[in-house]
Coordinates of C-alpha atoms in Angstrom, one line a residue:
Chain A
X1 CA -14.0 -17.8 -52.6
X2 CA -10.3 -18.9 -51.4
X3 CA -9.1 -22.3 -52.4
X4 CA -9.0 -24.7 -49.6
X5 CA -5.8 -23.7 -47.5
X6 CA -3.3 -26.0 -46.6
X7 CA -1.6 -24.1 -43.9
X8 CA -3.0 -20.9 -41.8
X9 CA -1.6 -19.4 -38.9
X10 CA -3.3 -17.2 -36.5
X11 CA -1.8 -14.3 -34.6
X12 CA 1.6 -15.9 -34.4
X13 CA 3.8 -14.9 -31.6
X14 CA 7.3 -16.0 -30.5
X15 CA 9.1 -14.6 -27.9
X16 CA 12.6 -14.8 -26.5
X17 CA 12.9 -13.4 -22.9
X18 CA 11.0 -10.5 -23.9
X19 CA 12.0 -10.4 -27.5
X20 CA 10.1 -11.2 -30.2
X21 CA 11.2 -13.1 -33.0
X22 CA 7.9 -13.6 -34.5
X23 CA 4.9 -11.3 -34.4
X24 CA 1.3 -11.8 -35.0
X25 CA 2.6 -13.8 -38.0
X26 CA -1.0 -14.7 -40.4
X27 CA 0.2 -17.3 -43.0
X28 CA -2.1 -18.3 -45.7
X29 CA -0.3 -20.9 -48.1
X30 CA -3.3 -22.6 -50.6
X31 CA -3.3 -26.2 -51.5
X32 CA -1.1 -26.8 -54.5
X33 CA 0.9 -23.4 -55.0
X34 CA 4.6 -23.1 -54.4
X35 CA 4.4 -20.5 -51.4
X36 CA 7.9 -18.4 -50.7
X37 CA 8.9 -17.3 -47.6
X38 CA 11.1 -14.8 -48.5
X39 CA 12.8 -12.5 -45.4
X40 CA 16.3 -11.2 -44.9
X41 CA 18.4 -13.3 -42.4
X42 CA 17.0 -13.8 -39.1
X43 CA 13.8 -11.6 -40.0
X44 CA 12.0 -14.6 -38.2
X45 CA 11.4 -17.6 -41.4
X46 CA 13.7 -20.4 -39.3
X47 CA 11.8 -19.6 -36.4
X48 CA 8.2 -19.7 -38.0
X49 CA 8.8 -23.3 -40.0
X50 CA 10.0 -24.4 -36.0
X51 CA 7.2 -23.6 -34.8
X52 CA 5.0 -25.2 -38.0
X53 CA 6.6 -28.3 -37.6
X54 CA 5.7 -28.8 -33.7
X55 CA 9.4 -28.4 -32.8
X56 CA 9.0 -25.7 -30.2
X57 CA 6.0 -23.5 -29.0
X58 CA 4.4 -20.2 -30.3
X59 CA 4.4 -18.3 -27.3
X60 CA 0.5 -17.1 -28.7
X61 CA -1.3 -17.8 -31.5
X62 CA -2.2 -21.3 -33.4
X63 CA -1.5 -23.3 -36.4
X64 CA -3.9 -24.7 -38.7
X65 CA -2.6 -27.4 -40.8
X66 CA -4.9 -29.3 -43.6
X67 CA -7.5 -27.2 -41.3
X68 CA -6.3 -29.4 -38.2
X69 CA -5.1 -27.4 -35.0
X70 CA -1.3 -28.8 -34.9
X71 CA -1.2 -28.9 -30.6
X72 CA -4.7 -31.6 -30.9
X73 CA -3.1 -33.7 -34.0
X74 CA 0.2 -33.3 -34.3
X75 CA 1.5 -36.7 -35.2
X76 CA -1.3 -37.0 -37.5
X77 CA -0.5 -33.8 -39.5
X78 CA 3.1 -34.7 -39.3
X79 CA 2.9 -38.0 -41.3
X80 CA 1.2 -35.9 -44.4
X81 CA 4.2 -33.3 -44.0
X82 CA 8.0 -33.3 -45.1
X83 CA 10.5 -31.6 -44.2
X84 CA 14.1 -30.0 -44.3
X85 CA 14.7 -27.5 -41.8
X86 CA 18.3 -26.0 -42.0
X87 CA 21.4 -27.9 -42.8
X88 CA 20.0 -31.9 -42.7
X89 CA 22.3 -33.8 -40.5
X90 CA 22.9 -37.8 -41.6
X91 CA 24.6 -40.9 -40.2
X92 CA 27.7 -40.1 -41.8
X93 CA 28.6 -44.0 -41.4
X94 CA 25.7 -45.4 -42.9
X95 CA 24.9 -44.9 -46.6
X96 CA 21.7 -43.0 -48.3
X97 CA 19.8 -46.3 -47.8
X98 CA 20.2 -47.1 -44.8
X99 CA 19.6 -43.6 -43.5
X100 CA 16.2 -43.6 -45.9
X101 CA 16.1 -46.8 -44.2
X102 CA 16.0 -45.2 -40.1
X103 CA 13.2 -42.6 -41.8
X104 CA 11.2 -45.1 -43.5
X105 CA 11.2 -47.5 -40.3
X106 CA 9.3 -44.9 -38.5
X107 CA 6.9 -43.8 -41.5
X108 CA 5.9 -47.3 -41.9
X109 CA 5.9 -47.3 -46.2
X110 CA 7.5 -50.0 -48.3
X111 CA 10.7 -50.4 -48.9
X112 CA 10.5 -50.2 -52.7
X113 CA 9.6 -46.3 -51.4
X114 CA 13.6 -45.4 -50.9
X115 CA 14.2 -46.6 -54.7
X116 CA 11.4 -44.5 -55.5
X117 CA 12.6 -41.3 -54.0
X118 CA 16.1 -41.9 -54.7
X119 CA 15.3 -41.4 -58.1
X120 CA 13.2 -38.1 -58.1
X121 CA 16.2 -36.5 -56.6
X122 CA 18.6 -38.6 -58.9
X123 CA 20.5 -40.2 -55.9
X124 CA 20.7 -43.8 -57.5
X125 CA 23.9 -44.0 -58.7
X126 CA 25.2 -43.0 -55.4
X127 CA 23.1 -44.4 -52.9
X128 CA 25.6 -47.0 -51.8
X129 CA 28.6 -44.8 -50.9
X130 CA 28.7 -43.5 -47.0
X131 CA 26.9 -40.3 -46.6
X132 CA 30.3 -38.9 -44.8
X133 CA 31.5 -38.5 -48.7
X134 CA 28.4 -36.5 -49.9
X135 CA 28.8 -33.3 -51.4
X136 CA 26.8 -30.3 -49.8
X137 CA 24.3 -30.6 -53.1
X138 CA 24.1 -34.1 -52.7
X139 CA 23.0 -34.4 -48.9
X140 CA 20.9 -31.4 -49.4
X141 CA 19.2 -33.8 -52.1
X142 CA 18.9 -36.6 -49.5
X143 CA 17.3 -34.3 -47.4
X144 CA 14.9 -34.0 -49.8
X145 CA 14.4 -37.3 -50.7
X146 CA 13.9 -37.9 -46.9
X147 CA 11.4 -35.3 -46.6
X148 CA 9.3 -37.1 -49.5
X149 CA 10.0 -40.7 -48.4
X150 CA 5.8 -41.0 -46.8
X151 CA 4.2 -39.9 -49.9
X152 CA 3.6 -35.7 -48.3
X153 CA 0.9 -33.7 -48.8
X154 CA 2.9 -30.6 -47.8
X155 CA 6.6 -30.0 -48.4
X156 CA 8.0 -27.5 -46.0
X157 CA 11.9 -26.7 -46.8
X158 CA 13.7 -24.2 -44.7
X159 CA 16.5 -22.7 -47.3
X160 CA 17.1 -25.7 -49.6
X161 CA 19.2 -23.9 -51.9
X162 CA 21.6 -22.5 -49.0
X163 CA 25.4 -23.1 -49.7
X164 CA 25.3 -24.9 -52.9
X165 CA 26.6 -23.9 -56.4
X166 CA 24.7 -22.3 -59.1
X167 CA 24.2 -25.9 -60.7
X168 CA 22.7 -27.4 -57.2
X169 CA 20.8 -24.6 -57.3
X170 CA 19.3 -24.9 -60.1
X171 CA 18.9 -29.2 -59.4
X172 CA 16.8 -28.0 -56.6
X173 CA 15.1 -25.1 -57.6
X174 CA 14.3 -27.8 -60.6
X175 CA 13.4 -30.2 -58.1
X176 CA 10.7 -28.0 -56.7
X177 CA 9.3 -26.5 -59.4
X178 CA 7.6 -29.8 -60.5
X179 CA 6.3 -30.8 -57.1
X180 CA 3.1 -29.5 -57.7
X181 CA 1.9 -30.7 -61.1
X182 CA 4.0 -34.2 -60.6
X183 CA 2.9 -35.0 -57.1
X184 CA 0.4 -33.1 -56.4
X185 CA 2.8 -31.6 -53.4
X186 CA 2.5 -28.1 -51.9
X187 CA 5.8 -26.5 -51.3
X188 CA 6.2 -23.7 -48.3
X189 CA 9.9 -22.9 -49.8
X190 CA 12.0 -20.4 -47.5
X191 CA 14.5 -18.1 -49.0
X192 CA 16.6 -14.5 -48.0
X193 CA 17.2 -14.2 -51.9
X194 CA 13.7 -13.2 -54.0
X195 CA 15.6 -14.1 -57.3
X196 CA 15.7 -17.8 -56.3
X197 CA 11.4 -17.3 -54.9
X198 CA 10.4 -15.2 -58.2
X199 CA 11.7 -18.8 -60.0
X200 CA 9.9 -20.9 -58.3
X201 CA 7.0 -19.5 -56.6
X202 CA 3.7 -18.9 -57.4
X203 CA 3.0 -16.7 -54.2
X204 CA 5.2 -15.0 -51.7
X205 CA 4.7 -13.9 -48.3
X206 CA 8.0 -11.5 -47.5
X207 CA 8.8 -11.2 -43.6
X208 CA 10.5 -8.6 -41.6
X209 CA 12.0 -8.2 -38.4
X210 CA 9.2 -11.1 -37.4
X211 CA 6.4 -9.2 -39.3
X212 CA 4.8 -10.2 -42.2
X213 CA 5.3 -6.8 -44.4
X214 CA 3.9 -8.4 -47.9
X215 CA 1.6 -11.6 -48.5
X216 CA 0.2 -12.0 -52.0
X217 CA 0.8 -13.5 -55.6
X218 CA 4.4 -12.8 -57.4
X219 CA 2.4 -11.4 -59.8
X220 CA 0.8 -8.7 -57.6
X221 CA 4.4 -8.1 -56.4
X222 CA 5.2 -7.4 -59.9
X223 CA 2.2 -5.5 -60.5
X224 CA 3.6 -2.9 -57.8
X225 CA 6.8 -2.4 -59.4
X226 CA 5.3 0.1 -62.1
X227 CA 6.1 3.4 -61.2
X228 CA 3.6 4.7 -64.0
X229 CA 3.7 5.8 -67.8
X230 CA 6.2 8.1 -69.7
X231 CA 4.8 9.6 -72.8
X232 CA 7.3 11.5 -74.9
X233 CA 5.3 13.7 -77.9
X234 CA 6.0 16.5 -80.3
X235 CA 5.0 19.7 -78.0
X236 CA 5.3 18.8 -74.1
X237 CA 4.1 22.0 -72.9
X238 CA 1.2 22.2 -75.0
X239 CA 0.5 18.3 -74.5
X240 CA 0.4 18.6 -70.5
X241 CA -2.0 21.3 -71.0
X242 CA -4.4 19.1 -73.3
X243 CA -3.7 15.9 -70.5
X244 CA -4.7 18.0 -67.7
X245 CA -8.1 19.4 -69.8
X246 CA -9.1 15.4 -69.5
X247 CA -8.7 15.1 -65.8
X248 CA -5.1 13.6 -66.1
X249 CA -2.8 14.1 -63.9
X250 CA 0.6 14.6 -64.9
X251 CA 4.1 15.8 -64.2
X252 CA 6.6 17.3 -67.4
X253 CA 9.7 16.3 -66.6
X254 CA 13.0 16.3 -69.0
X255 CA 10.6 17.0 -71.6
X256 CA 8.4 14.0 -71.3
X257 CA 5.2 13.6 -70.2
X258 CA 4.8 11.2 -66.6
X259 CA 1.3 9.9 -65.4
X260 CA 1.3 8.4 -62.0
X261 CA -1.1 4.5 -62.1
X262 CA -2.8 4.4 -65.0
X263 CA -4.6 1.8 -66.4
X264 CA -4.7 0.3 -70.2
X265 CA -8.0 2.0 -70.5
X266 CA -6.4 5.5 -69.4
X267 CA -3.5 4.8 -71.4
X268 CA -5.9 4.2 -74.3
X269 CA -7.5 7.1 -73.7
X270 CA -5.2 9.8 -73.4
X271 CA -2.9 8.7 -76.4
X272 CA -6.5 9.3 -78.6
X273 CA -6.9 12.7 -77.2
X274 CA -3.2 14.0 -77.6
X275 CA -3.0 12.1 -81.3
X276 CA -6.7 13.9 -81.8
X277 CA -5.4 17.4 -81.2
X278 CA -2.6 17.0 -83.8
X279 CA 0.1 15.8 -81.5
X280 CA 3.3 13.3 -82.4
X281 CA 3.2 10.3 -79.9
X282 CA 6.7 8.8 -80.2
X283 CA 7.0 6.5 -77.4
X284 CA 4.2 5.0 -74.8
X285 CA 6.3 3.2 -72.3
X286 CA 5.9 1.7 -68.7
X287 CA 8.4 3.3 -66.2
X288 CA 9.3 0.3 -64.0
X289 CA 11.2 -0.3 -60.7
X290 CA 12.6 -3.8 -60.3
X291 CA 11.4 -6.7 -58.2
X292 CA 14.8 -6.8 -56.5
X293 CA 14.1 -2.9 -55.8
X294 CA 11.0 -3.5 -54.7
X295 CA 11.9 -6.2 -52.4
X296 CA 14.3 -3.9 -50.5
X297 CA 12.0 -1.4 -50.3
X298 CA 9.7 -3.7 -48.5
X299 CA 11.9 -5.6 -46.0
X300 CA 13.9 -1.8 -45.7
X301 CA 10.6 0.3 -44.9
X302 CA 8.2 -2.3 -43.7
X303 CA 5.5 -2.5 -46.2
X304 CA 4.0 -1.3 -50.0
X305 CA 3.0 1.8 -49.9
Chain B
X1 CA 3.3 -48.5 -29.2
X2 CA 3.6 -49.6 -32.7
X3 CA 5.2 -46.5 -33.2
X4 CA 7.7 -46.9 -30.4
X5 CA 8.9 -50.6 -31.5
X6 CA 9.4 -48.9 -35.0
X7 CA 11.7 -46.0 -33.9
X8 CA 13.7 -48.7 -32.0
X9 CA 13.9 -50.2 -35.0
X10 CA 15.0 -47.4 -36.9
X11 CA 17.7 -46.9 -34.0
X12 CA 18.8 -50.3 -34.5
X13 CA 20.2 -49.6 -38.4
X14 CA 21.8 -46.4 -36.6
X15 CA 24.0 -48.1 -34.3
X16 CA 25.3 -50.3 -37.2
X17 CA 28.6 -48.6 -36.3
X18 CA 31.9 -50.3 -35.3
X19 CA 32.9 -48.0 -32.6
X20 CA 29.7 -48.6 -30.4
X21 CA 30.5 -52.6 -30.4
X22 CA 34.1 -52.1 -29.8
X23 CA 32.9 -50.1 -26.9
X24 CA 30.7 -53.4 -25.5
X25 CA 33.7 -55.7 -26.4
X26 CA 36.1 -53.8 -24.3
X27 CA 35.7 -54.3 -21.0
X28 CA 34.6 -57.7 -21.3
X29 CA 37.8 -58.5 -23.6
X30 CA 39.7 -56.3 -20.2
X31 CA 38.4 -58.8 -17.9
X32 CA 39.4 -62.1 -19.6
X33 CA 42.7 -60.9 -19.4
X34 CA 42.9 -60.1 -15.6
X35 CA 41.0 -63.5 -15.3
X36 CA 43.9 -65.0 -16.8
X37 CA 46.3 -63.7 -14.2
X38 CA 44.2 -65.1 -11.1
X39 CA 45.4 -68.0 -9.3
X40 CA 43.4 -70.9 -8.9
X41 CA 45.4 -73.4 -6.7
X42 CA 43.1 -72.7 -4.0
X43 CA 39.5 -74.1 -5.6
X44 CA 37.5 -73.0 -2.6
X45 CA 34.7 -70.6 -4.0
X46 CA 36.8 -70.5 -7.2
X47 CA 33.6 -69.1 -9.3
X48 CA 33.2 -66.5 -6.7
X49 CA 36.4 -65.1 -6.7
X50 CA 37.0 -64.9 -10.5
X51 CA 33.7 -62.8 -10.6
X52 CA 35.2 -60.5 -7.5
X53 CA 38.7 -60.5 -9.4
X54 CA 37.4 -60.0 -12.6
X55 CA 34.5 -57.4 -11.8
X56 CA 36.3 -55.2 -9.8
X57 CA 37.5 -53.0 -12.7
X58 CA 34.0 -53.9 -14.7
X59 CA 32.2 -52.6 -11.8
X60 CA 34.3 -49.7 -10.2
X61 CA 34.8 -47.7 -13.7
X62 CA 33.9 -49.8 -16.5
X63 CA 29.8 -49.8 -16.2
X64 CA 29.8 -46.5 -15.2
X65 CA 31.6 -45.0 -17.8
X66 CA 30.0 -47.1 -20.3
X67 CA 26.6 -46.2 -19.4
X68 CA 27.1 -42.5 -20.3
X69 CA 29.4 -43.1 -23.5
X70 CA 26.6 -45.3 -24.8
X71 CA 24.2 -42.6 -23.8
X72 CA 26.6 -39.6 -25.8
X73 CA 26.9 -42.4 -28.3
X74 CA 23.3 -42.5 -29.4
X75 CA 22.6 -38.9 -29.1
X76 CA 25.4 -38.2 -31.2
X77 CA 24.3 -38.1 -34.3
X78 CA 21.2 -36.0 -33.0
X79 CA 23.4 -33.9 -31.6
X80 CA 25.8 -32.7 -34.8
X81 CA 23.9 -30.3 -36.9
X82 CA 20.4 -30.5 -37.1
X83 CA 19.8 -34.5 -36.0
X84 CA 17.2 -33.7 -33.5
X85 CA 15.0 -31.9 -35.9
X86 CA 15.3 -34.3 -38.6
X87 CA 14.0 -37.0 -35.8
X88 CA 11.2 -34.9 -34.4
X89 CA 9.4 -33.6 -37.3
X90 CA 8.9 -37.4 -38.3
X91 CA 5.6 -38.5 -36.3
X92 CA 7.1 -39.4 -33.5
X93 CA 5.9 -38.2 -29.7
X94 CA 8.9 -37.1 -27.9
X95 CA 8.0 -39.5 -25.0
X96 CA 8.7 -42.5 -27.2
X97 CA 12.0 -41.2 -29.0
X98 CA 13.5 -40.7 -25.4
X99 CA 11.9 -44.5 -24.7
X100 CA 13.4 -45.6 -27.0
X101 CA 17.2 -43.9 -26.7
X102 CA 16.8 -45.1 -23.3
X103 CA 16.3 -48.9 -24.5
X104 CA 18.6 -49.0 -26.9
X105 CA 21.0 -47.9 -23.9
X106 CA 20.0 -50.6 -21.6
X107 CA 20.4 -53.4 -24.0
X108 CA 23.7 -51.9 -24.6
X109 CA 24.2 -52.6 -21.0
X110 CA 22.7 -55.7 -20.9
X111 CA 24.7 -57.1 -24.2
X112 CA 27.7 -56.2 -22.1
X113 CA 27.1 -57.7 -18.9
X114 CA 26.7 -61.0 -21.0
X115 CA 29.6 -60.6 -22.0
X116 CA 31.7 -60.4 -19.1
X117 CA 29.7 -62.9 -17.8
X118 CA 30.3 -65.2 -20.8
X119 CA 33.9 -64.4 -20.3
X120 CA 34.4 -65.8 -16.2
X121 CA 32.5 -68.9 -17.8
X122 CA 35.6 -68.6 -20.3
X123 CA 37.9 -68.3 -18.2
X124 CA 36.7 -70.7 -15.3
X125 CA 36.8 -73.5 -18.1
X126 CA 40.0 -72.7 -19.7
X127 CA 41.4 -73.0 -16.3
X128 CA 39.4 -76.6 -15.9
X129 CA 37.2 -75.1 -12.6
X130 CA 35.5 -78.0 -11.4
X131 CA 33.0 -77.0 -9.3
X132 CA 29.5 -75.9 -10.6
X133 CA 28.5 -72.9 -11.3
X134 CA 26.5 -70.9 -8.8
X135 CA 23.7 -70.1 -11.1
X136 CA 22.1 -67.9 -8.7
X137 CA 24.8 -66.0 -7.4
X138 CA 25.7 -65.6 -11.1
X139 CA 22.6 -64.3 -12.3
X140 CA 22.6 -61.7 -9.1
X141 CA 25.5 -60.7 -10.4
X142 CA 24.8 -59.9 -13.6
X143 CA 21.2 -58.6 -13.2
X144 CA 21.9 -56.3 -9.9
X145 CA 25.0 -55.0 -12.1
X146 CA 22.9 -54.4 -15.0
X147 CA 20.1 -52.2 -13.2
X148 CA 22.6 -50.6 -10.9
X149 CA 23.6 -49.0 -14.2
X150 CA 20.3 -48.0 -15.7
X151 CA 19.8 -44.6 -12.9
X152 CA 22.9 -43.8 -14.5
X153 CA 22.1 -44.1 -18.1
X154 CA 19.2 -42.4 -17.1
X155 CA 20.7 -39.3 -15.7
X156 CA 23.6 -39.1 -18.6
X157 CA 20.5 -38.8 -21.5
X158 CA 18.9 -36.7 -19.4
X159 CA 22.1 -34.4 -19.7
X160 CA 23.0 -35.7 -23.3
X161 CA 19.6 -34.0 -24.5
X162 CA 19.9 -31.2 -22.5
X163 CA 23.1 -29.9 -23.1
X164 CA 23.3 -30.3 -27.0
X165 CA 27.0 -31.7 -26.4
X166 CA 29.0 -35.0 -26.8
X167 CA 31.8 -34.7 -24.9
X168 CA 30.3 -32.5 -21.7
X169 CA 28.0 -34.9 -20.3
X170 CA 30.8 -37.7 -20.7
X171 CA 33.1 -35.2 -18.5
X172 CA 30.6 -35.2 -16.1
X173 CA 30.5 -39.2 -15.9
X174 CA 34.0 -39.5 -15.9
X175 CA 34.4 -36.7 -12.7
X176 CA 31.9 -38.6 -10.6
X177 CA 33.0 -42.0 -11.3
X178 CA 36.6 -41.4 -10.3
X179 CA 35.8 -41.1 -6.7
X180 CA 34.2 -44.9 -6.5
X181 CA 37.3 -46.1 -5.8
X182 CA 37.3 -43.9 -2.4
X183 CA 33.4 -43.8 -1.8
X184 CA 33.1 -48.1 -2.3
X185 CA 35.6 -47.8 1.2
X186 CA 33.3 -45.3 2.8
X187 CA 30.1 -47.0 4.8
X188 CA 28.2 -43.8 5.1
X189 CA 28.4 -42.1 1.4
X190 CA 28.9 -45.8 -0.9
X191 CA 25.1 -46.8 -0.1
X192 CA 23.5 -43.6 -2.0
X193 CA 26.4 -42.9 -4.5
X194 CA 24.8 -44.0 -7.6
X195 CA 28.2 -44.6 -9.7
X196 CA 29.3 -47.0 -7.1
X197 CA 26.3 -49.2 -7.4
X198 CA 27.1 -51.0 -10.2
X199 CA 30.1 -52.5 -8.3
X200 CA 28.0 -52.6 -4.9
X201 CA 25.6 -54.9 -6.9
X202 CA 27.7 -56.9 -8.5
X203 CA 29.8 -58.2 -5.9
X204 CA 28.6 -60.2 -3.3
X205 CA 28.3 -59.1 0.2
X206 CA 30.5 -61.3 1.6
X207 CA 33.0 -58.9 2.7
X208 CA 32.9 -56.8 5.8
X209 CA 34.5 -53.3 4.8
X210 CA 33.0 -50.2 3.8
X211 CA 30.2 -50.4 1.6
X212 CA 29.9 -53.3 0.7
X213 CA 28.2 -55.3 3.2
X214 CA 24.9 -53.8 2.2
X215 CA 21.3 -55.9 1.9
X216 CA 20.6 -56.0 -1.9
X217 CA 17.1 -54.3 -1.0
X218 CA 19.0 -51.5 0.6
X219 CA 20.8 -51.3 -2.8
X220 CA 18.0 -51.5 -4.9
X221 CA 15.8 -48.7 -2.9
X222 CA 18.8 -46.4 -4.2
X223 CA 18.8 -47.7 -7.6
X224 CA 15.5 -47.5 -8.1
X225 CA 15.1 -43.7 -6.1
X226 CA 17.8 -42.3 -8.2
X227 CA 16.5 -43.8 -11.5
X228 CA 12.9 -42.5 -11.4
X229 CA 14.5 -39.1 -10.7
X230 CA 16.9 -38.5 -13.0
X231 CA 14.3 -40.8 -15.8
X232 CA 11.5 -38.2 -15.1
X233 CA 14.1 -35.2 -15.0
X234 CA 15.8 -36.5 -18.4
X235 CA 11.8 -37.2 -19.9
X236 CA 10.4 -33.6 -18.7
X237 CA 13.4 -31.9 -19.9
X238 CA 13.1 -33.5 -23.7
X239 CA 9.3 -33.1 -23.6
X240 CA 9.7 -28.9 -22.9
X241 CA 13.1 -28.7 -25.3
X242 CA 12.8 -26.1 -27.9
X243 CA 14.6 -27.9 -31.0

């Protein structure tokens, strides 16, 4: 049984004049999980949070949203959700108050709120000054604080880390990372870099050229990126040859043994028999590709094989 | 429309800014000063003439041009980066945002007829007019001024949200509010040229030349044709705009 999802999208389509920027697009993002949506530049995330948020049409398809269809009930979905899509924009002339202040007038929540979130994003000390003075890390953090001003069930942010400095990164990444347990918030967290997902996410969905080529946990992601076992022993030759007696099948190469997918079981197994028929084991080790290889390999052929 | 009275409240904090009320001042401010040049020797329909005198450059290219800076002025901010997406992922219905741009626009236009109106009371009683005020002729004024405006504030935020630019749809006000000073002369094209209402509506109809001696329910057909277009127009446009 699935947990209860917080956003699902069916057959997602968008199309521009013919092309398509999104394609059959099925999200699955559960409640209370740090989902990544991770996808080279223009592979089609900006476009897919658009069309999540209600701010422009899938040209087919639907979106489900705390299992409501988002064309019936939008401004009812949209109170439980916050957002940062792209660069936020502010009232350069007004400070992070009062523009907390134009946000919370519409949400309708008390005023003791903007204090509130000023704080999580640790704002406080600045909140005075005139946004026109922020740094980039600093407005990205009033975005944030922005997008959890009405108390959100769902926390969609489109690139939050984009353009700031290894420290603002890691505020934010910081920041995000303890939505979940200290909110109770699920995070839809886009990103073209998987080494800022594979910190924070607890599940990643990797898109391509508008397709979804990869939609699963980080673990099972890592899971893929053994490339099987090496065994190096006392006698190769004759070790294949007792290997391939037990059904295994292996490969000699440079003078070590290679087994394609095994599991512990078959690891188990095998390193009995060779040590049985008087064989030296001197190493057991895990041959392994990594994530960042992986990921190119997925958005650079289209899928896992 | 609870929800609409509360993003008008939210766009009253964002026009806390200096520039927009130096805007409303200005041609009010304008007008006191040419009302201090006119002579008032003769005190034969002395109110009269300091609202002709006065409004002439209030009505001819102030109102006009204000109606579509106020109009770039509030979509401004939407405008720069990603403003309109930061407004319409909030829930808000598009119909009522653009409702409420469109009122804080008008009341922009109203604060400044007051204004000038406030300043030919100023300068009538610093220049000791004694005869009454023509209450009604006043109010005509400044209410037939006022809505001649609102078709154009309409069609300049039907433009300002369209085109995604500040300066553009202000080119386009300024271009088509030059001419007035030719169309007003003109008895065939000043009736349906919606800049030179403002002016047309302002003034009384006293005078026999080119436009101007115009029924105000001929005027206010116009008004009220061109508003509903270029209102619906500006509305559909938002509704259907891919943010």
């Amino acid at each position: 049984m699935m947990s209860e999802l917080v956003i699902q999208t069916r057959n997602l389509n968008k199309r521009y004049r013919g092309r398509s920027a999104v394609s059959n697009l099925n999200l699955e993002i559960a409640k209370g999980e740090i989902y990544g949506f991770l996808g080279p530049n223009g592979a089609g995330k900006t476009t897919t949070i658009r069309m999540l948020l209600g701010l422009i049409r899938p040209t087919e398809g639907s979106v489900q949203i705390f299992g409501k269809d988002l064309n019936k009930e939008k401004l009812n979905i949209l109170r439980r959700v916050g957002s940062l899509v792209e660069y936020p924009s502010y009232y350069g002339h007004l400070t992070a108050v009062q523009n907390l202040e134009t946000v919370r007038r519409i949400l309708d929540v008390p005023r003791s709120r903007i204090d509130e979130v000023l704080d999580i994003v640790s704002l406080t000390k600045e909140s005075k000054r005139a946004v026109k003075g922020y740094s980039l890390g600093m407005k990205q953090r009033l975005g944030i604080a922005s997008a959890l001003l009405g108390n959100p069930e769902l926390l969609i942010l489109d690139e939050p880390t984009n353009g700031l400095d290894p420290a603002g990164i890691q505020e934010i990444r910081e920041l995000i990372r303890e939505m979940p347990q200290r909110h109770g918030i699920t995070v839809l967290v886009s990103s073209h870099l998987l080494g800022e997902i594979e910190q924070m996410a607890s599940t990643v969905g990797i898109i391509r050229e508008g397709e979804m080529v990869f939609q699963n946990t980080i673990q099972n992601l890592k899971d893929r990126a053994s490339e099987g076992i090496r065994i190096v022993v006392s006698e190769p030759e004759e070790a294949i040859r007792v290997a391939m007696d037990q059904g295994f099948e292996g490969t000699m190469q440079q003078g070590m043994l290679q087994f394609p997918n095994l599991n512990d079981a078959q690891v188990a197994l095998l390193v009995k028999r060779l040590v049985d028929s008087s064989h030296d084991v001197y190493r057991v080790e895990e041959k392994k590709k990594s994530l960042e290889d992986i990921f190119l390999q997925v958005i650079g052929e289209g899928g896992i094989s | 429309m609870k929800r609409f009275l509360r993003l008008l409240s939210a766009e009253r904090v964002k026009i806390a800014n200096i520039q927009i009320w130096l805007l409303v001042l200005l041609s009010p401010i304008l007008a006191v000063l040419i009302g201090f040049e006119i002579d008032v020797s003769n005190d034969i329909g002395l109110w009269e003439r300091l609202l002709l005198e006065m409004g002439m450059a209030h009505g001819l290219l102030f109102l006009p041009i204000l109606s579509g800076l106020f109009a770039a002025f509030i979509c401004r901010y939407e405008h720069s980066g990603g403003g309109w997406k930061q407004l319409l992922v909030l829930p808000v219905s598009r119909s009522s945002v653009y409702m409420a741009k469109f009122t804080v626009i008008a009341v922009l236009l109203a604060i400044t007829q007051i204004l000038f109106l406030a300043g030919v009371f100023l300068v009538g009683w610093m220049k000791g007019v004694a005869t009454p005020i023509p209450w009604e002729f006043m109010m005509r004024s400044f209410f037939g001024g006022w809505v001649a405006c609102l078709p154009l504030a309409a069609l300049q935020l039907a433009v300002s949200v369209m085109w995604n630019s500040f300066a553009a749809p202000l080119a386009l006000n300024v271009v088509f509010t030059i001419p007035n000073m030719l169309v007003i002369n003109s008895e065939r094209i000043g009736p349906y040229y919606p800049w030179a209402q403002p002016l047309l509506s302002m003034l009384p109809n006293s005078h026999s030349f080119g436009a101007f001696n115009l029924a105000l329910s001929n005027l206010m057909i116009v008004v009220l044709g061109s508003f509903i277009v270029f209102f619906i127009a500006g509305w559909i446009a938002f509704r259907l705009k891919e943010v």
